[in-house]
C-alpha positions as MATLAB code, in Angstrom:
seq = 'XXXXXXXXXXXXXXXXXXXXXXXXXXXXXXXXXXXXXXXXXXXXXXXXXXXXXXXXXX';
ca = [
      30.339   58.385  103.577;
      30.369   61.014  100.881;
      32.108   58.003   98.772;
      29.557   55.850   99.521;
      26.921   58.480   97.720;
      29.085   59.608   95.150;
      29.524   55.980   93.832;
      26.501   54.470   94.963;
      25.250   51.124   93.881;
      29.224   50.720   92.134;
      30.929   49.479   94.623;
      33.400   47.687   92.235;
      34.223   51.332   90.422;
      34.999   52.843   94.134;
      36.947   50.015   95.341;
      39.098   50.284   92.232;
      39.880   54.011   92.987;
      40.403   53.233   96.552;
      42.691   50.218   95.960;
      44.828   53.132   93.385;
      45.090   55.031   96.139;
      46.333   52.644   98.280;
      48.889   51.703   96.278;
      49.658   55.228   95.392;
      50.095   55.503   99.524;
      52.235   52.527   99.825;
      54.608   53.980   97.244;
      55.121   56.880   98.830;
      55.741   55.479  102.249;
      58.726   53.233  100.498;
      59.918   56.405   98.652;
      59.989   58.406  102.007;
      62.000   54.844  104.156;
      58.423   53.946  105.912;
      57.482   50.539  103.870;
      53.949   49.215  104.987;
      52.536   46.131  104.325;
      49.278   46.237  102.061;
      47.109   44.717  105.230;
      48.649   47.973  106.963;
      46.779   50.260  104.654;
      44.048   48.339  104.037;
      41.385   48.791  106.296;
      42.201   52.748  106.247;
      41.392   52.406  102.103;
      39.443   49.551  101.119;
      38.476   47.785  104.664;
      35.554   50.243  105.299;
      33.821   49.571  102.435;
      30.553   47.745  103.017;
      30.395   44.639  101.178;
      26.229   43.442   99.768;
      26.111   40.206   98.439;
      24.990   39.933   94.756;
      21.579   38.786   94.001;
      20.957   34.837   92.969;
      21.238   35.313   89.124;
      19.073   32.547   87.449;
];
């Protein structure tokens, strides 16, 4: 939750450093013999974030 206030309304901005790490986690994991699958790590990086639709732009 402290995320979630630090980046506020930019969800895309946090989702972007979360997705790094992620990757950044997956790496290691194959570096140490422990592959995961991205759908492994997922909802422990990204999958938590709460998703608001975008407002009808017209």
């Amino acid at each position: 939750m402290r995320l979630l206030a630090e980046y506020g309304r930019d969800r895309i901005s946090l989702l972007i450093y979360l997705a790094t790490l992620q990757e950044e986690a997956a790496e290691q994991l194959a570096e140490r013999g422990r592959p995961v699958r991205p759908s492994t790590l997922h909802h422990r990086f990204t999958g938590w974030v709460p998703i608001r639709s975008c407002p009808d732009r017209r």
